[in-house]
Every structure is written in structure tokens, then in C-alpha cells.
């Protein structure tokens, strides 16, 4: 069991190790967060407000701020060695981005969001509806759209394994292994498994934050600003994919598979 001083030292060491491997990805997370706030400023200066869009603009602004803050919190957790917990926040990023896309410029849905009172249900009631709305914003059709929605749903389900304490992840994160055998783990985890979880959390949180940003940019009434934001989001997506390629050798085999 860690004392508070020992825990701080362990987290500092985890950050040192994780920064060496995931530094470029963590930098992209911060750049994405800043881009979200740039989008907030652009929409605030050039809002798509009219009799039927003002409620939606305000709701989407709340959701975009939440998306930026969740991305920051996810990065902090992942960088400090709490990859399992960061994955839970990444799952929330999928939900928030999906809700943002689902509301969009729809006044009726925005008003419904503000009046939502069901404590046991989120909005929309099915996360799939938000994921579908997010994918629909890409303008895909037919089998391509169906494939994208299915893939995003599977990604969300994998992140929810951490969010909902699925035994597969909890067992492998709670039991750690070294040259002397297995032991109970506690505190930050900068092992190969821990870094794998941190990577997955930050990667998906960035990706869905960028998709949410593209959806939010539709609320900017200035076409040049809107195009600029969407182009910047696409460029960040390319950078994230390049970061994924640079880490491919490290991440190609799941530590969960190796542990079995």
C-alpha cells in the first residue's frame, strides 16, 4: 500500500515512462483540446442563431466544453498511469460527442435535452443513436456508413469494459506480473499493459473529440471559419493516425492476450 508521498513518486515515475512512449499522442490531445476552445470562440463570434437554432447552439456549446474537459482529464489520468480509468472517460467522450451530433441544429432535441429529467437514462436514451448521428455527419452512405457505425459501436463497447469494471480488464489490471511471478497491483501502472490501456484511452478520446468538433463546427455561421475548423480537425486526425503507425510495433499484440 502506498503512502501519499510514495504514491506521488510512483505517479511521477509513471509520467516519465509514459511520456517517453506516448508523448506525441499526449501532445495531440492537448492540441485537440485547444482546437475545441478555438471552435467555441468561433461559434460564439459567428453563431448560427435564428428563431429555430439558438437553443441548439447553446446546448452544443455546453457539450463542446464538456468534451474538451473530458479530453483533458483523460490525458491526465492516462499520463499518470491510470489507463483503465482513462478508458472510462474515453467512453464518456463517445457519448458526449454523439449527443452533440444528435442535437446538432435541431431545436426540438435541444429543448428536450434541457428538460431531460430521467436520472437512470442519458440523452439520447440509446448511445447508438448518438453514434449514428456522429457517423451520419461524415456524409457516408450505404455499406460504408453501416460499417463505420458498427466499428464505432464496437470501439465504444470495448471502452465500456473499463467503464463498467468488466472482469477481463479488471483481473488483468489488478494482477500484475514480473520475473518473480504475479502480485496484486495498486496505484499507477506503467507496465506494458498499463501503457497499452493509456494509449487506447487517449487515442479514442482524441478521435471522438475531433468528430465532435466537426459536428460542433456546423454551428458556425461563417463559412470560412467553419471550413477552417473542419480542415484543422481533419489534419489532427491524420496526425493521430500517423502517431498510431509510429506505435504499431508496441501496440500490435494486446498484453491481455499475452497474460492468458
Coordinates of N, CA and C in Angstrom, one line a residue:
X1 N 0.8 -1.2 0.0 CA 0.0 0.0 0.0 C 0.9 1.2 0.0
X2 N 0.6 2.2 -0.8 CA 1.4 3.4 -1.0 C 1.0 4.4 0.1
X3 N 2.0 5.1 0.7 CA 1.7 6.3 1.4 C 1.5 7.4 0.4
X4 N 1.0 8.6 0.8 CA 0.8 9.7 -0.1 C 2.1 10.1 -0.8
X5 N 3.2 10.1 -0.1 CA 4.4 10.5 -0.6 C 4.9 9.5 -1.7
X6 N 4.8 8.2 -1.3 CA 5.2 7.1 -2.2 C 4.3 7.1 -3.5
X7 N 3.0 7.4 -3.3 CA 2.1 7.5 -4.5 C 2.5 8.6 -5.4
X8 N 2.8 9.7 -4.9 CA 3.2 10.9 -5.7 C 4.5 10.5 -6.5
X9 N 5.4 9.8 -5.8 CA 6.7 9.4 -6.5 C 6.4 8.4 -7.6
X10 N 5.5 7.5 -7.3 CA 5.1 6.4 -8.3 C 4.4 7.1 -9.5
X11 N 3.6 8.1 -9.3 CA 2.9 8.7 -10.4 C 3.9 9.5 -11.2
X12 N 4.9 10.2 -10.6 CA 5.9 10.9 -11.3 C 6.7 10.0 -12.2
X13 N 7.0 8.8 -11.6 CA 7.8 7.8 -12.4 C 7.0 7.3 -13.6
X14 N 5.7 7.1 -13.3 CA 4.8 6.6 -14.4 C 4.7 7.7 -15.5
X15 N 4.6 8.9 -15.2 CA 4.6 10.0 -16.2 C 5.9 10.0 -17.0
X16 N 7.0 9.8 -16.3 CA 8.3 9.8 -17.0 C 8.3 8.7 -18.1
X17 N 7.9 7.5 -17.7 CA 7.9 6.4 -18.6 C 6.9 6.5 -19.7
X18 N 5.7 6.9 -19.4 CA 4.6 7.0 -20.4 C 4.9 8.2 -21.3
X19 N 5.5 9.3 -20.8 CA 5.8 10.4 -21.7 C 6.8 10.0 -22.8
X20 N 7.7 9.1 -22.5 CA 8.8 8.6 -23.4 C 8.1 7.9 -24.6
X21 N 7.0 7.2 -24.3 CA 6.4 6.4 -25.3 C 5.2 7.1 -26.0
X22 N 4.4 7.7 -25.2 CA 3.1 8.3 -25.7 C 3.2 9.8 -25.8
X23 N 4.4 10.4 -25.6 CA 4.5 11.9 -25.6 C 3.8 12.5 -26.8
X24 N 4.1 12.1 -28.1 CA 3.5 12.7 -29.2 C 1.9 12.6 -29.2
X25 N 1.4 11.5 -28.7 CA -0.1 11.4 -28.7 C -0.7 12.3 -27.6
X26 N 0.0 12.4 -26.5 CA -0.5 13.3 -25.4 C -0.4 14.8 -25.9
X27 N 0.6 15.1 -26.7 CA 0.7 16.5 -27.2 C -0.5 16.7 -28.2
X28 N -0.9 15.7 -29.0 CA -2.0 15.9 -29.9 C -3.3 16.0 -29.1
X29 N -3.4 15.4 -27.9 CA -4.6 15.5 -27.1 C -4.7 17.0 -26.7
X30 N -3.6 17.6 -26.3 CA -3.7 19.0 -25.8 C -4.0 19.9 -27.0
X31 N -3.4 19.6 -28.1 CA -3.7 20.4 -29.3 C -5.2 20.3 -29.7
X32 N -5.7 19.2 -29.6 CA -7.2 19.0 -29.8 C -8.0 19.7 -28.9
X33 N -7.6 19.7 -27.6 CA -8.4 20.5 -26.6 C -8.4 22.0 -26.9
X34 N -7.2 22.5 -27.3 CA -7.1 23.9 -27.7 C -8.0 24.2 -28.9
X35 N -8.0 23.3 -29.8 CA -8.8 23.4 -31.1 C -10.3 23.5 -30.7
X36 N -10.7 22.7 -29.8 CA -12.1 22.7 -29.3 C -12.5 24.1 -28.8
X37 N -11.6 24.7 -28.0 CA -11.8 26.0 -27.5 C -11.8 27.1 -28.6
X38 N -10.9 26.9 -29.6 CA -11.0 27.8 -30.7 C -12.3 27.7 -31.4
X39 N -12.8 26.5 -31.5 CA -14.2 26.3 -32.2 C -15.2 27.0 -31.3
X40 N -15.1 26.9 -30.0 CA -16.1 27.6 -29.2 C -16.1 29.1 -29.4
X41 N -14.9 29.6 -29.5 CA -14.8 31.1 -29.8 C -15.3 31.4 -31.1
X42 N -15.0 30.6 -32.1 CA -15.5 30.9 -33.5 C -17.1 30.9 -33.6
X43 N -17.6 29.9 -32.9 CA -19.1 29.7 -33.0 C -19.7 30.9 -32.1
X44 N -19.1 31.2 -31.0 CA -19.6 32.3 -30.2 C -19.6 33.7 -31.0
X45 N -18.6 33.9 -31.8 CA -18.5 35.1 -32.6 C -19.4 35.1 -33.8
X46 N -19.6 33.9 -34.4 CA -20.4 33.8 -35.6 C -21.4 32.7 -35.4
X47 N -22.4 32.8 -34.5 CA -23.3 31.8 -34.2 C -24.4 31.6 -35.3
X48 N -24.8 30.4 -35.4 CA -25.9 30.1 -36.4 C -27.2 30.2 -35.6
X49 N -27.4 31.4 -35.2 CA -28.6 31.6 -34.3 C -29.7 32.3 -35.1
X50 N -30.9 31.7 -34.9 CA -32.1 32.2 -35.5 C -33.2 31.7 -34.6
X51 N -34.4 32.0 -35.0 CA -35.6 31.5 -34.2 C -35.6 30.1 -33.9
X52 N -35.0 29.2 -34.8 CA -35.0 27.8 -34.6 C -33.7 27.2 -34.2
X53 N -32.6 28.0 -34.0 CA -31.3 27.4 -33.8 C -30.6 27.8 -32.5
X54 N -31.1 28.9 -31.8 CA -30.5 29.4 -30.6 C -30.4 28.4 -29.5
X55 N -31.5 27.6 -29.2 CA -31.4 26.6 -28.1 C -30.4 25.6 -28.5
X56 N -30.3 25.1 -29.7 CA -29.4 24.1 -30.1 C -27.9 24.6 -30.0
X57 N -27.7 25.8 -30.4 CA -26.4 26.4 -30.3 C -25.9 26.4 -28.9
X58 N -26.8 26.8 -28.0 CA -26.4 26.9 -26.5 C -26.1 25.5 -25.9
X59 N -27.0 24.5 -26.3 CA -26.8 23.2 -25.8 C -25.5 22.6 -26.3
X60 N -25.2 22.8 -27.6 CA -24.0 22.2 -28.2 C -22.7 22.9 -27.6
X61 N -22.8 24.2 -27.2 CA -21.7 24.8 -26.6 C -21.4 24.2 -25.2
X62 N -22.4 23.9 -24.5 CA -22.2 23.2 -23.2 C -21.5 21.8 -23.4
X63 N -22.0 21.1 -24.4 CA -21.5 19.8 -24.7 C -20.0 19.9 -25.2
X64 N -19.7 20.9 -26.0 CA -18.3 21.0 -26.5 C -17.4 21.3 -25.4
X65 N -17.8 22.2 -24.4 CA -16.9 22.4 -23.3 C -16.7 21.1 -22.5
X66 N -17.7 20.4 -22.3 CA -17.6 19.1 -21.6 C -16.7 18.2 -22.3
X67 N -16.7 18.1 -23.6 CA -15.9 17.3 -24.4 C -14.4 17.7 -24.2
X68 N -14.1 19.0 -24.2 CA -12.7 19.5 -24.1 C -12.2 19.1 -22.7
X69 N -13.1 19.3 -21.6 CA -12.6 19.0 -20.3 C -12.4 17.5 -20.1
X70 N -13.3 16.7 -20.6 CA -13.1 15.2 -20.5 C -11.8 14.8 -21.2
X71 N -11.5 15.4 -22.3 CA -10.3 15.0 -23.0 C -9.1 15.3 -22.2
X72 N -9.1 16.5 -21.5 CA -8.0 16.9 -20.6 C -7.9 16.0 -19.5
X73 N -9.0 15.6 -18.8 CA -9.0 14.7 -17.7 C -8.5 13.3 -18.1
X74 N -8.9 12.9 -19.2 CA -8.5 11.6 -19.8 C -7.0 11.5 -19.9
X75 N -6.4 12.6 -20.5 CA -5.0 12.7 -20.7 C -4.2 12.7 -19.4
X76 N -4.7 13.4 -18.4 CA -4.0 13.5 -17.1 C -4.0 12.1 -16.5
X77 N -5.1 11.4 -16.5 CA -5.2 10.1 -15.9 C -4.2 9.1 -16.7
X78 N -4.3 9.1 -18.0 CA -3.5 8.2 -18.8 C -2.0 8.5 -18.6
X79 N -1.6 9.7 -18.6 CA -0.2 10.1 -18.4 C 0.3 9.7 -17.0
X80 N -0.6 9.7 -16.1 CA -0.2 9.4 -14.7 C -0.2 7.9 -14.4
X81 N -0.6 7.1 -15.4 CA -0.5 5.6 -15.2 C -1.9 5.0 -14.8
X82 N -3.0 5.8 -15.0 CA -4.3 5.2 -14.7 C -5.0 5.0 -16.0
X83 N -4.5 4.1 -16.8 CA -5.1 3.9 -18.1 C -6.5 3.3 -18.1
X84 N -6.7 2.4 -17.1 CA -8.1 1.8 -17.0 C -9.1 2.9 -16.7
X85 N -8.8 3.8 -15.8 CA -9.7 4.9 -15.5 C -9.9 5.8 -16.7
X86 N -8.8 6.0 -17.4 CA -8.8 6.9 -18.6 C -9.7 6.4 -19.6
X87 N -9.8 5.0 -19.8 CA -10.6 4.4 -20.8 C -12.1 4.7 -20.5
X88 N -12.5 4.8 -19.2 CA -13.8 5.1 -18.8 C -14.2 6.5 -19.3
X89 N -13.3 7.5 -19.2 CA -13.5 8.8 -19.7 C -13.6 8.8 -21.2
X90 N -12.8 8.0 -21.8 CA -12.8 7.9 -23.3 C -14.2 7.5 -23.8
X91 N -14.8 6.5 -23.0 CA -16.1 6.1 -23.3 C -17.1 7.2 -23.2
X92 N -16.9 8.0 -22.2 CA -17.8 9.2 -22.0 C -17.6 10.2 -23.2
X93 N -16.4 10.3 -23.7 CA -16.2 11.2 -24.8 C -17.0 10.7 -26.0
X94 N -17.2 9.4 -26.2 CA -18.0 8.9 -27.3 C -19.5 9.4 -27.1
X95 N -19.9 9.3 -25.8 CA -21.3 9.6 -25.5 C -21.5 11.1 -25.7
X96 N -20.6 11.9 -25.2 CA -20.8 13.4 -25.3 C -20.7 13.9 -26.8
X97 N -19.8 13.3 -27.6 CA -19.7 13.7 -29.0 C -20.9 13.3 -29.7
X98 N -21.4 12.1 -29.4 CA -22.6 11.6 -30.0 C -23.8 12.4 -29.7
X99 N -24.0 12.9 -28.5 CA -25.1 13.7 -28.1 C -25.0 15.1 -28.8
X100 N -23.8 15.6 -28.9 CA -23.6 16.9 -29.6 C -24.1 16.7 -31.1
X101 N -23.7 15.7 -31.7 CA -24.1 15.4 -33.1 C -25.6 15.2 -33.2
X102 N -26.1 14.5 -32.2 CA -27.6 14.2 -32.2 C -28.4 15.4 -32.1
X103 N -28.0 16.4 -31.2 CA -28.7 17.6 -31.1 C -28.5 18.5 -32.3
X104 N -27.2 18.7 -32.7 CA -26.9 19.5 -33.9 C -27.6 20.8 -33.9
X105 N -28.3 21.1 -34.9 CA -29.1 22.4 -35.0 C -30.6 22.1 -34.8
X106 N -30.9 21.0 -34.2 CA -32.3 20.6 -34.0 C -32.9 21.3 -32.7
X107 N -33.8 22.2 -32.9 CA -34.3 23.0 -31.8 C -35.1 22.0 -30.8
X108 N -35.9 21.2 -31.4 CA -36.8 20.3 -30.6 C -35.9 19.4 -29.7
X109 N -34.8 18.8 -30.3 CA -33.9 17.9 -29.5 C -33.2 18.7 -28.4
X110 N -32.8 20.0 -28.8 CA -32.1 20.8 -27.8 C -33.0 21.1 -26.6
X111 N -34.3 21.4 -26.8 CA -35.2 21.7 -25.8 C -35.5 20.5 -25.0
X112 N -35.6 19.3 -25.7 CA -35.8 18.1 -25.0 C -34.6 17.8 -24.0
X113 N -33.4 18.1 -24.5 CA -32.2 17.9 -23.7 C -32.2 18.7 -22.4
X114 N -32.7 20.0 -22.5 CA -32.7 20.9 -21.4 C -33.8 20.4 -20.4
X115 N -34.8 19.8 -20.9 CA -35.9 19.3 -20.0 C -35.8 17.9 -19.5
X116 N -34.7 17.3 -19.9 CA -34.5 15.8 -19.6 C -34.4 15.7 -18.1
X117 N -35.2 14.7 -17.5 CA -35.3 14.6 -16.1 C -35.1 13.1 -15.6
X118 N -34.9 12.2 -16.6 CA -34.7 10.8 -16.2 C -33.3 10.5 -15.7
X119 N -33.2 10.3 -14.4 CA -31.8 10.1 -13.8 C -31.2 8.7 -14.2
X120 N -32.0 7.8 -14.6 CA -31.5 6.5 -15.0 C -31.2 6.3 -16.5
X121 N -31.5 7.4 -17.2 CA -31.2 7.4 -18.7 C -30.5 8.6 -19.1
X122 N -29.6 8.5 -20.1 CA -28.9 9.6 -20.7 C -29.7 10.2 -21.8
X123 N -29.1 11.0 -22.6 CA -29.8 11.6 -23.8 C -28.8 11.6 -25.0
X124 N -29.2 11.0 -26.1 CA -30.5 10.3 -26.3 C -30.5 9.0 -25.5
X125 N -31.6 8.3 -25.4 CA -31.7 7.2 -24.5 C -30.8 6.0 -24.9
X126 N -30.6 5.9 -26.2 CA -29.7 4.9 -26.7 C -28.4 5.6 -27.2
X127 N -27.2 5.1 -26.7 CA -26.0 5.7 -27.1 C -25.8 5.5 -28.6
X128 N -26.3 4.4 -29.1 CA -26.2 4.1 -30.6 C -26.8 5.2 -31.4
X129 N -27.8 5.9 -30.9 CA -28.4 7.0 -31.7 C -27.4 8.1 -31.8
X130 N -26.7 8.4 -30.8 CA -25.7 9.4 -30.9 C -24.5 9.0 -31.8
X131 N -24.1 7.8 -31.7 CA -23.0 7.3 -32.6 C -23.4 7.3 -34.0
X132 N -24.7 7.0 -34.3 CA -25.2 7.0 -35.7 C -25.2 8.5 -36.2
X133 N -25.6 9.4 -35.3 CA -25.7 10.8 -35.7 C -24.3 11.3 -36.0
X134 N -23.3 10.9 -35.2 CA -21.9 11.3 -35.4 C -21.4 10.8 -36.7
X135 N -21.7 9.5 -37.0 CA -21.2 9.0 -38.3 C -22.0 9.6 -39.5
X136 N -23.3 9.9 -39.3 CA -24.0 10.5 -40.4 C -23.5 11.8 -40.8
X137 N -22.8 12.5 -39.8 CA -22.2 13.8 -40.1 C -21.1 13.8 -41.1
X138 N -20.6 12.6 -41.3 CA -19.4 12.4 -42.3 C -19.9 12.3 -43.7
X139 N -21.3 12.2 -43.9 CA -21.8 12.1 -45.2 C -21.6 10.8 -45.9
X140 N -21.3 9.8 -45.2 CA -21.2 8.4 -45.8 C -22.6 7.8 -46.1
X141 N -22.6 6.9 -47.0 CA -23.9 6.3 -47.3 C -23.7 4.8 -47.5
X142 N -24.8 4.1 -47.5 CA -24.8 2.6 -47.8 C -24.0 1.8 -46.9
X143 N -23.2 0.9 -47.5 CA -22.4 -0.1 -46.7 C -21.3 0.6 -45.9
X144 N -20.7 1.7 -46.5 CA -19.7 2.4 -45.8 C -20.2 3.0 -44.5
X145 N -21.4 3.6 -44.5 CA -21.9 4.2 -43.3 C -22.2 3.1 -42.3
X146 N -22.8 2.0 -42.7 CA -23.1 0.9 -41.8 C -21.9 0.3 -41.2
X147 N -20.8 0.2 -42.0 CA -19.6 -0.3 -41.4 C -19.0 0.6 -40.4
X148 N -19.0 1.9 -40.7 CA -18.5 2.9 -39.8 C -19.2 2.9 -38.4
X149 N -20.5 2.9 -38.5 CA -21.3 2.8 -37.3 C -21.1 1.6 -36.5
X150 N -21.0 0.5 -37.1 CA -20.7 -0.8 -36.4 C -19.3 -0.8 -35.8
X151 N -18.3 -0.2 -36.5 CA -17.0 -0.2 -35.9 C -17.0 0.7 -34.7
X152 N -17.6 1.9 -34.8 CA -17.6 2.8 -33.7 C -18.4 2.2 -32.5
X153 N -19.4 1.5 -32.7 CA -20.2 0.9 -31.7 C -19.3 -0.2 -30.9
X154 N -18.5 -0.9 -31.7 CA -17.6 -1.9 -31.1 C -16.5 -1.2 -30.3
X155 N -16.0 -0.1 -30.8 CA -15.0 0.7 -30.0 C -15.6 1.1 -28.7
X156 N -16.8 1.7 -28.8 CA -17.5 2.1 -27.5 C -17.6 1.0 -26.6
X157 N -18.1 -0.2 -27.0 CA -18.2 -1.3 -26.2 C -16.9 -1.8 -25.5
X158 N -15.8 -1.7 -26.2 CA -14.5 -2.0 -25.7 C -14.1 -1.1 -24.6
X159 N -14.4 0.2 -24.8 CA -14.1 1.2 -23.8 C -15.0 1.0 -22.5
X160 N -16.2 0.6 -22.7 CA -17.1 0.4 -21.6 C -16.7 -0.8 -20.8
X161 N -15.8 -1.7 -21.3 CA -15.3 -2.8 -20.5 C -14.6 -2.2 -19.3
X162 N -13.9 -1.1 -19.5 CA -13.2 -0.4 -18.4 C -14.2 0.4 -17.5
X163 N -15.1 1.1 -18.2 CA -16.0 2.0 -17.5 C -16.9 1.2 -16.6
X164 N -17.3 -0.1 -17.0 CA -18.2 -0.9 -16.2 C -17.6 -2.0 -15.4
X165 N -16.2 -1.9 -15.2 CA -15.5 -2.9 -14.4 C -15.6 -4.3 -15.0
X166 N -15.6 -4.5 -16.3 CA -15.6 -5.8 -16.9 C -14.5 -6.7 -16.2
X167 N -14.8 -7.9 -15.8 CA -13.8 -8.7 -15.1 C -12.5 -9.0 -15.9
X168 N -12.6 -9.1 -17.2 CA -11.5 -9.4 -18.1 C -10.4 -8.3 -17.9
X169 N -10.8 -7.0 -18.0 CA -9.8 -5.9 -17.8 C -9.5 -5.8 -16.3
X170 N -10.4 -5.9 -15.4 CA -10.2 -5.7 -14.0 C -9.2 -6.7 -13.5
X171 N -9.4 -8.0 -13.9 CA -8.5 -9.0 -13.4 C -7.0 -8.8 -13.9
X172 N -6.9 -8.5 -15.2 CA -5.5 -8.3 -15.7 C -4.9 -7.0 -15.2
X173 N -5.7 -6.0 -14.9 CA -5.1 -4.8 -14.3 C -4.8 -4.9 -12.8
X174 N -5.6 -5.7 -12.1 CA -5.4 -5.9 -10.7 C -4.3 -6.9 -10.4
X175 N -4.0 -7.8 -11.2 CA -2.9 -8.8 -11.1 C -1.8 -8.4 -12.1
X176 N -0.6 -8.2 -11.5 CA 0.5 -7.8 -12.4 C 1.6 -8.9 -12.3
X177 N 2.5 -8.9 -13.3 CA 3.4 -9.9 -13.3 C 4.8 -9.3 -13.5
X178 N 5.8 -9.9 -12.8 CA 7.2 -9.6 -13.1 C 8.0 -10.9 -13.1
X179 N 9.3 -10.8 -13.0 CA 10.2 -12.0 -13.1 C 9.9 -13.0 -11.9
X180 N 9.4 -12.5 -10.8 CA 9.1 -13.3 -9.6 C 7.7 -13.9 -9.6
X181 N 6.9 -13.5 -10.6 CA 5.5 -14.0 -10.6 C 4.4 -13.0 -10.5
X182 N 3.2 -13.4 -10.1 CA 2.1 -12.5 -10.1 C 2.0 -11.8 -8.7
X183 N 1.5 -10.6 -8.7 CA 1.3 -9.9 -7.5 C 0.1 -8.9 -7.7
X184 N -0.5 -8.5 -6.6 CA -1.7 -7.6 -6.7 C -1.2 -6.2 -6.9
X185 N -1.8 -5.5 -7.9 CA -1.3 -4.2 -8.3 C -2.2 -3.1 -7.7
X186 N -1.5 -2.0 -7.4 CA -2.2 -0.8 -6.9 C -1.5 0.4 -7.3
X187 N -2.2 1.5 -7.5 CA -1.6 2.8 -7.9 C -1.3 2.8 -9.4
X188 N -0.5 3.7 -9.8 CA -0.3 3.9 -11.3 C 0.4 2.7 -11.9
X189 N 0.1 2.4 -13.1 CA 0.6 1.3 -13.9 C 1.3 1.7 -15.1
X190 N 2.6 1.6 -15.2 CA 3.3 2.0 -16.4 C 4.0 0.7 -17.0
X191 N 3.3 -0.4 -16.7 CA 3.7 -1.7 -17.3 C 3.3 -1.6 -18.8
X192 N 3.6 -2.7 -19.5 CA 3.2 -2.7 -20.9 C 1.7 -2.7 -21.0
X193 N 1.0 -3.4 -20.1 CA -0.4 -3.4 -20.2 C -1.0 -2.0 -19.8
X194 N -0.4 -1.4 -18.8 CA -0.9 -0.1 -18.4 C -0.7 1.0 -19.5
X195 N 0.4 0.9 -20.2 CA 0.7 1.9 -21.3 C -0.3 1.6 -22.4
X196 N -0.5 0.3 -22.7 CA -1.5 -0.1 -23.7 C -2.9 0.5 -23.4
X197 N -3.3 0.4 -22.2 CA -4.6 1.0 -21.8 C -4.6 2.5 -21.9
X198 N -3.5 3.1 -21.5 CA -3.4 4.6 -21.6 C -3.4 5.1 -23.1
X199 N -2.7 4.3 -23.9 CA -2.7 4.7 -25.3 C -4.1 4.6 -25.9
X200 N -4.8 3.5 -25.6 CA -6.1 3.3 -26.2 C -7.1 4.3 -25.8
X201 N -7.0 4.7 -24.5 CA -7.9 5.8 -23.9 C -7.6 7.1 -24.6
X202 N -6.4 7.5 -24.7 CA -6.1 8.8 -25.3 C -6.4 8.9 -26.8
X203 N -6.0 7.8 -27.5 CA -6.3 7.7 -28.9 C -7.8 7.9 -29.2
X204 N -8.6 7.1 -28.5 CA -10.0 7.2 -28.8 C -10.7 8.5 -28.3
X205 N -10.2 9.0 -27.2 CA -10.7 10.3 -26.7 C -10.4 11.4 -27.7
X206 N -9.2 11.4 -28.3 CA -8.9 12.4 -29.3 C -9.7 12.2 -30.5
X207 N -9.8 11.0 -31.0 CA -10.6 10.7 -32.2 C -12.0 11.2 -32.1
X208 N -12.7 10.8 -31.0 CA -14.1 11.2 -30.9 C -14.3 12.6 -30.5
X209 N -13.3 13.2 -29.9 CA -13.4 14.7 -29.6 C -13.3 15.4 -31.0
X210 N -12.5 15.0 -31.9 CA -12.3 15.6 -33.2 C -13.6 15.4 -34.0
X211 N -14.2 14.2 -33.9 CA -15.5 14.0 -34.6 C -16.6 15.0 -34.0
X212 N -16.5 15.1 -32.7 CA -17.5 16.0 -32.0 C -17.2 17.5 -32.5
X213 N -15.9 17.8 -32.6 CA -15.6 19.2 -33.1 C -16.1 19.4 -34.5
X214 N -16.0 18.5 -35.4 CA -16.6 18.6 -36.7 C -18.1 18.9 -36.7
X215 N -18.7 18.1 -35.8 CA -20.2 18.3 -35.7 C -20.5 19.7 -35.1
X216 N -19.7 20.1 -34.1 CA -19.9 21.4 -33.5 C -19.7 22.6 -34.5
X217 N -18.7 22.4 -35.3 CA -18.4 23.5 -36.3 C -19.5 23.8 -37.2
X218 N -20.5 22.9 -37.4 CA -21.7 23.2 -38.2 C -22.5 24.4 -37.6
X219 N -22.2 24.7 -36.3 CA -22.9 25.8 -35.7 C -22.3 27.1 -35.9
X220 N -21.2 27.2 -36.7 CA -20.6 28.4 -37.1 C -21.2 29.0 -38.4
X221 N -21.7 30.2 -38.3 CA -22.4 30.8 -39.4 C -21.5 31.3 -40.5
X222 N -20.2 31.5 -40.2 CA -19.2 32.0 -41.1 C -18.6 30.8 -41.8
X223 N -18.8 30.7 -43.1 CA -18.4 29.5 -43.9 C -16.9 29.3 -43.9
X224 N -16.1 30.4 -43.9 CA -14.7 30.4 -43.9 C -14.1 29.8 -42.6
X225 N -14.7 30.3 -41.5 CA -14.3 29.8 -40.2 C -14.7 28.3 -40.0
X226 N -15.9 28.0 -40.5 CA -16.3 26.6 -40.4 C -15.4 25.7 -41.2
X227 N -15.1 26.1 -42.4 CA -14.2 25.3 -43.2 C -12.8 25.1 -42.6
X228 N -12.3 26.2 -42.0 CA -11.0 26.2 -41.3 C -11.0 25.2 -40.2
X229 N -12.0 25.3 -39.3 CA -12.1 24.4 -38.2 C -12.2 22.9 -38.6
X230 N -13.0 22.6 -39.6 CA -13.1 21.3 -40.1 C -11.8 20.8 -40.8
X231 N -11.1 21.6 -41.5 CA -9.8 21.3 -42.1 C -8.8 21.0 -41.0
X232 N -8.8 21.8 -39.9 CA -7.9 21.6 -38.8 C -8.2 20.3 -38.1
X233 N -9.5 20.0 -38.0 CA -9.8 18.7 -37.3 C -9.3 17.5 -38.2
X234 N -9.5 17.6 -39.5 CA -9.1 16.5 -40.4 C -7.5 16.4 -40.3
X235 N -6.8 17.5 -40.2 CA -5.4 17.4 -40.1 C -4.9 16.8 -38.8
X236 N -5.6 17.1 -37.7 CA -5.3 16.4 -36.5 C -5.6 14.9 -36.5
X237 N -6.7 14.5 -37.3 CA -7.0 13.1 -37.4 C -5.8 12.4 -38.1
X238 N -5.3 13.0 -39.2 CA -4.2 12.5 -39.9 C -3.0 12.3 -38.9
X239 N -2.7 13.3 -38.1 CA -1.6 13.3 -37.2 C -1.8 12.2 -36.2
X240 N -3.0 12.0 -35.7 CA -3.3 10.9 -34.8 C -3.0 9.5 -35.4
X241 N -3.4 9.4 -36.7 CA -3.2 8.1 -37.4 C -1.7 7.9 -37.6
X242 N -1.0 9.0 -37.9 CA 0.5 8.8 -38.0 C 1.1 8.4 -36.7
X243 N 0.6 8.9 -35.6 CA 1.1 8.5 -34.3 C 0.8 7.1 -34.0
X244 N -0.4 6.6 -34.5 CA -0.7 5.2 -34.3 C 0.3 4.3 -35.1
X245 N 0.6 4.7 -36.3 CA 1.6 4.0 -37.0 C 3.0 3.9 -36.3
X246 N 3.4 5.0 -35.7 CA 4.7 5.0 -35.1 C 4.7 4.1 -33.8
X247 N 3.5 3.8 -33.3 CA 3.4 3.0 -32.1 C 3.0 1.6 -32.4
X248 N 2.9 1.3 -33.7 CA 2.3 0.0 -34.1 C 3.0 -1.2 -33.6
X249 N 4.3 -1.2 -33.6 CA 5.1 -2.4 -33.1 C 4.8 -2.6 -31.6
X250 N 4.7 -1.5 -30.9 CA 4.5 -1.6 -29.4 C 3.1 -2.1 -29.1
X251 N 2.1 -1.7 -29.9 CA 0.7 -2.0 -29.6 C 0.1 -3.2 -30.4
X252 N 0.9 -3.8 -31.3 CA 0.2 -4.7 -32.2 C -0.3 -6.0 -31.5
X253 N 0.3 -6.4 -30.4 CA -0.2 -7.6 -29.7 C -0.7 -7.1 -28.3
X254 N -1.9 -7.4 -28.0 CA -2.5 -7.0 -26.8 C -1.9 -7.7 -25.6
X255 N -1.5 -6.9 -24.6 CA -1.0 -7.6 -23.4 C -2.0 -8.5 -22.7
X256 N -3.3 -8.2 -22.9 CA -4.3 -9.1 -22.4 C -4.2 -10.5 -22.9
X257 N -3.9 -10.6 -24.2 CA -3.7 -11.9 -24.9 C -2.4 -12.6 -24.3
X258 N -1.4 -11.8 -24.1 CA -0.1 -12.4 -23.6 C -0.3 -12.9 -22.2
X259 N -1.2 -12.3 -21.4 CA -1.3 -12.6 -20.0 C -2.1 -13.9 -19.8
X260 N -2.8 -14.4 -20.9 CA -3.6 -15.6 -20.7 C -2.8 -16.8 -21.0

